[in-house]
PDB file of C-alpha atoms in Angstrom:
ATOM      1  CA  MET A   1      64.459  80.407 -30.827  1.00  0.00           C
ATOM      2  CA  ILE A   2      63.780  80.177 -34.556  1.00  0.00           C
ATOM      3  CA  ARG A   3      65.064  83.296 -36.284  1.00  0.00           C
ATOM      4  CA  ARG A   4      64.635  82.555 -39.985  1.00  0.00           C
ATOM      5  CA  PHE A   5      62.896  80.038 -42.259  1.00  0.00           C
ATOM      6  CA  ARG A   6      63.823  79.012 -45.794  1.00  0.00           C
ATOM      7  CA  HIS A   7      60.620  76.989 -46.370  1.00  0.00           C
ATOM      8  CA  LYS A   8      57.539  79.257 -46.555  1.00  0.00           C
ATOM      9  CA  SER A   9      54.998  76.503 -45.809  1.00  0.00           C
ATOM     10  CA  LEU A  10      56.998  75.416 -42.778  1.00  0.00           C
ATOM     11  CA  GLU A  11      57.001  78.997 -41.524  1.00  0.00           C
ATOM     12  CA  ALA A  12      53.218  79.188 -42.016  1.00  0.00           C
ATOM     13  CA  LEU A  13      52.779  75.951 -40.037  1.00  0.00           C
ATOM     14  CA  PHE A  14      54.859  77.387 -37.197  1.00  0.00           C
ATOM     15  CA  ARG A  15      53.224  80.829 -37.118  1.00  0.00           C
ATOM     16  CA  THR A  16      49.580  80.074 -38.013  1.00  0.00           C
ATOM     17  CA  GLY A  17      49.141  76.292 -37.977  1.00  0.00           C
ATOM     18  CA  SER A  18      48.424  76.192 -41.723  1.00  0.00           C
ATOM     19  CA  THR A  19      49.349  72.887 -43.397  1.00  0.00           C
ATOM     20  CA  LYS A  20      49.039  74.254 -46.935  1.00  0.00           C
ATOM     21  CA  GLY A  21      51.993  73.093 -49.034  1.00  0.00           C
ATOM     22  CA  LEU A  22      52.922  70.302 -46.593  1.00  0.00           C
ATOM     23  CA  ASP A  23      51.935  66.651 -46.354  1.00  0.00           C
ATOM     24  CA  PRO A  24      49.146  66.746 -43.735  1.00  0.00           C
ATOM     25  CA  ARG A  25      50.289  63.332 -42.433  1.00  0.00           C
ATOM     26  CA  LEU A  26      53.551  64.960 -41.310  1.00  0.00           C
ATOM     27  CA  ALA A  27      52.078  68.192 -39.930  1.00  0.00           C
ATOM     28  CA  GLU A  28      51.799  67.129 -36.274  1.00  0.00           C
ATOM     29  CA  LYS A  29      55.324  65.708 -36.191  1.00  0.00           C
ATOM     30  CA  LEU A  30      56.672  68.888 -37.808  1.00  0.00           C
ATOM     31  CA  ARG A  31      54.793  71.021 -35.235  1.00  0.00           C
ATOM     32  CA  ARG A  32      56.445  69.110 -32.382  1.00  0.00           C
ATOM     33  CA  MET A  33      59.864  69.402 -34.000  1.00  0.00           C
ATOM     34  CA  LEU A  34      59.469  73.133 -34.586  1.00  0.00           C
ATOM     35  CA  ALA A  35      58.361  73.642 -30.967  1.00  0.00           C
ATOM     36  CA  ARG A  36      61.509  71.877 -29.691  1.00  0.00           C
ATOM     37  CA  LEU A  37      63.660  73.790 -32.167  1.00  0.00           C
ATOM     38  CA  ASN A  38      62.147  77.071 -30.971  1.00  0.00           C
ATOM     39  CA  ASP A  39      62.466  76.267 -27.262  1.00  0.00           C
ATOM     40  CA  GLY A  40      66.168  75.244 -27.444  1.00  0.00           C
ATOM     41  CA  PRO A  41      68.875  74.900 -26.278  1.00  0.00           C
ATOM     42  CA  LEU A  42      70.384  73.838 -29.584  1.00  0.00           C
ATOM     43  CA  PRO A  43      71.463  71.332 -30.685  1.00  0.00           C
ATOM     44  CA  ASP A  44      70.622  69.384 -27.491  1.00  0.00           C
ATOM     45  CA  ALA A  45      66.869  70.019 -27.766  1.00  0.00           C
ATOM     46  CA  MET A  46      66.828  68.101 -31.049  1.00  0.00           C
ATOM     47  CA  SER A  47      68.915  65.182 -29.800  1.00  0.00           C
ATOM     48  CA  LEU A  48      66.102  62.654 -29.371  1.00  0.00           C
ATOM     49  CA  PRO A  49      66.726  59.082 -30.599  1.00  0.00           C
ATOM     50  CA  GLY A  50      63.893  59.151 -33.172  1.00  0.00           C
ATOM     51  CA  TYR A  51      65.094  62.444 -34.643  1.00  0.00           C
ATOM     52  CA  ARG A  52      68.508  61.078 -35.688  1.00  0.00           C
ATOM     53  CA  LEU A  53      70.198  64.461 -35.247  1.00  0.00           C
ATOM     54  CA  HIS A  54      73.436  64.848 -37.164  1.00  0.00           C
ATOM     55  CA  ARG A  55      75.684  67.516 -38.644  1.00  0.00           C
ATOM     56  CA  LEU A  56      75.869  67.789 -42.398  1.00  0.00           C
ATOM     57  CA  SER A  57      79.168  67.845 -44.234  1.00  0.00           C
ATOM     58  CA  GLY A  58      80.590  68.899 -47.579  1.00  0.00           C
ATOM     59  CA  GLY A  59      78.708  71.808 -49.129  1.00  0.00           C
ATOM     60  CA  ARG A  60      76.231  71.732 -46.239  1.00  0.00           C
ATOM     61  CA  ARG A  61      78.913  72.051 -43.539  1.00  0.00           C
ATOM     62  CA  GLY A  62      77.561  73.960 -40.552  1.00  0.00           C
ATOM     63  CA  ALA A  63      73.986  72.728 -41.043  1.00  0.00           C
ATOM     64  CA  TRP A  64      72.182  70.156 -38.899  1.00  0.00           C
ATOM     65  CA  SER A  65      69.539  67.642 -39.898  1.00  0.00           C
ATOM     66  CA  VAL A  66      66.812  65.639 -38.170  1.00  0.00           C
ATOM     67  CA  TRP A  67      64.814  62.812 -39.730  1.00  0.00           C
ATOM     68  CA  VAL A  68      61.114  63.452 -40.389  1.00  0.00           C
ATOM     69  CA  SER A  69      59.977  60.590 -42.636  1.00  0.00           C
ATOM     70  CA  GLY A  70      61.467  58.575 -45.485  1.00  0.00           C
ATOM     71  CA  ASN A  71      63.939  60.884 -47.221  1.00  0.00           C
ATOM     72  CA  TYR A  72      62.459  64.054 -45.683  1.00  0.00           C
ATOM     73  CA  ARG A  73      64.548  66.026 -43.226  1.00  0.00           C
ATOM     74  CA  LEU A  74      64.175  69.183 -41.184  1.00  0.00           C
ATOM     75  CA  THR A  75      67.441  71.077 -41.636  1.00  0.00           C
ATOM     76  CA  PHE A  76      68.705  74.133 -39.816  1.00  0.00           C
ATOM     77  CA  GLU A  77      71.787  76.101 -38.878  1.00  0.00           C
ATOM     78  CA  ILE A  78      72.675  77.407 -35.429  1.00  0.00           C
ATOM     79  CA  GLU A  79      73.623  81.058 -35.036  1.00  0.00           C
ATOM     80  CA  ASP A  80      74.140  82.497 -31.533  1.00  0.00           C
ATOM     81  CA  GLU A  81      72.143  79.576 -30.070  1.00  0.00           C
ATOM     82  CA  ASP A  82      69.173  80.322 -32.385  1.00  0.00           C
ATOM     83  CA  ALA A  83      67.930  78.290 -35.360  1.00  0.00           C
ATOM     84  CA  THR A  84      68.265  79.907 -38.781  1.00  0.00           C
ATOM     85  CA  ASN A  85      67.567  78.803 -42.351  1.00  0.00           C
ATOM     86  CA  VAL A  86      65.050  76.215 -41.135  1.00  0.00           C
ATOM     87  CA  ASP A  87      64.031  74.069 -44.096  1.00  0.00           C
ATOM     88  CA  PHE A  88      61.997  70.947 -44.903  1.00  0.00           C
ATOM     89  CA  GLU A  89      63.642  69.033 -47.699  1.00  0.00           C
ATOM     90  CA  ASP A  90      64.576  65.792 -49.397  1.00  0.00           C
ATOM     91  CA  TYR A  91      68.315  66.242 -49.869  1.00  0.00           C
ATOM     92  CA  HIS A  92      69.097  62.596 -50.707  1.00  0.00           C
TER      93      HIS A  92
END
Protein backbone atom coordinates (compact mmCIF):
# COMPACT_ATOMS: atom_id res chain seq x y z
CA MET A 1 0.00 0.00 0.00
CA ILE A 2 1.17 3.54 -0.70
CA ARG A 3 1.38 5.48 2.55
CA ARG A 4 2.97 8.79 1.57
CA PHE A 5 3.82 10.78 -1.57
CA ARG A 6 6.52 13.40 -2.05
CA HIS A 7 5.29 14.48 -5.51
CA LYS A 8 1.91 16.27 -5.31
CA SER A 9 0.98 15.74 -8.97
CA LEU A 10 1.76 12.04 -8.68
CA GLU A 11 -0.50 11.83 -5.64
CA ALA A 12 -3.28 13.60 -7.57
CA LEU A 13 -2.89 11.12 -10.45
CA PHE A 14 -3.20 8.22 -8.01
CA ARG A 15 -6.15 9.59 -6.02
CA THR A 16 -8.20 11.43 -8.68
CA GLY A 17 -6.72 10.57 -12.08
CA SER A 18 -5.63 14.17 -12.69
CA THR A 19 -2.62 14.52 -15.00
CA LYS A 20 -2.02 18.18 -14.16
CA GLY A 21 1.69 18.79 -13.58
CA LEU A 22 2.72 15.54 -15.32
CA ASP A 23 3.63 14.71 -18.91
CA PRO A 24 0.34 13.31 -20.26
CA ARG A 25 2.31 10.86 -22.45
CA LEU A 26 3.55 9.16 -19.26
CA ALA A 27 0.27 9.25 -17.31
CA GLU A 28 -0.97 5.76 -18.23
CA LYS A 29 2.38 4.13 -17.48
CA LEU A 30 2.56 5.96 -14.14
CA ARG A 31 -1.00 4.82 -13.30
CA ARG A 32 -0.02 1.18 -13.89
CA MET A 33 3.14 1.57 -11.83
CA LEU A 34 1.28 3.20 -8.95
CA ALA A 35 -1.34 0.43 -9.00
CA ARG A 36 1.38 -2.24 -8.71
CA LEU A 37 3.15 -0.23 -6.02
CA ASN A 38 -0.10 0.05 -4.06
CA ASP A 39 -1.04 -3.63 -4.43
CA GLY A 40 2.37 -4.98 -3.26
CA PRO A 41 4.12 -7.03 -2.03
CA LEU A 42 7.19 -4.82 -2.21
CA PRO A 43 9.69 -4.84 -3.75
CA ASP A 44 8.64 -7.95 -5.73
CA ALA A 45 5.57 -6.27 -7.26
CA MET A 46 7.86 -3.78 -9.00
CA SER A 47 10.34 -6.37 -10.26
CA LEU A 48 9.22 -6.47 -13.89
CA PRO A 49 11.95 -6.49 -16.58
CA GLY A 50 10.84 -3.19 -18.17
CA TYR A 51 10.79 -1.41 -14.81
CA ARG A 52 14.51 -1.97 -14.12
CA LEU A 53 13.98 -2.06 -10.35
CA HIS A 54 17.08 -1.32 -8.32
CA ARG A 55 18.14 -0.04 -4.91
CA LEU A 56 19.74 3.36 -4.72
CA SER A 57 23.02 3.93 -2.93
CA GLY A 58 25.02 6.75 -1.39
CA GLY A 59 22.82 9.54 -0.04
CA ARG A 60 19.74 7.74 -1.36
CA ARG A 61 20.50 4.47 0.47
CA GLY A 62 17.27 2.72 1.43
CA ALA A 63 15.34 4.05 -1.57
CA TRP A 64 14.29 2.05 -4.63
CA SER A 65 13.90 3.19 -8.22
CA VAL A 66 12.05 2.03 -11.32
CA TRP A 67 12.55 3.38 -14.83
CA VAL A 68 9.68 5.39 -16.35
CA SER A 69 11.15 7.07 -19.44
CA GLY A 70 14.47 8.62 -20.41
CA ASN A 71 15.98 9.96 -17.19
CA TYR A 72 12.66 9.89 -15.30
CA ARG A 73 12.27 7.47 -12.42
CA LEU A 74 9.59 6.56 -9.91
CA THR A 75 11.37 6.36 -6.55
CA PHE A 76 10.09 5.08 -3.24
CA GLU A 77 11.10 3.70 0.12
CA ILE A 78 9.69 0.62 1.82
CA GLU A 79 8.49 0.89 5.41
CA ASP A 80 6.71 -2.08 7.02
CA GLU A 81 5.97 -3.49 3.54
CA ASP A 82 4.31 -0.20 2.45
CA ALA A 83 5.60 2.39 -0.03
CA THR A 84 6.53 5.79 1.38
CA ASN A 85 8.04 8.97 -0.05
CA VAL A 86 6.84 8.05 -3.55
CA ASP A 87 8.35 10.51 -6.01
CA PHE A 88 8.65 11.12 -9.76
CA GLU A 89 12.02 12.60 -10.56
CA ASP A 90 15.02 12.99 -12.82
CA TYR A 91 17.87 12.27 -10.41
CA HIS A 92 20.58 11.82 -13.06
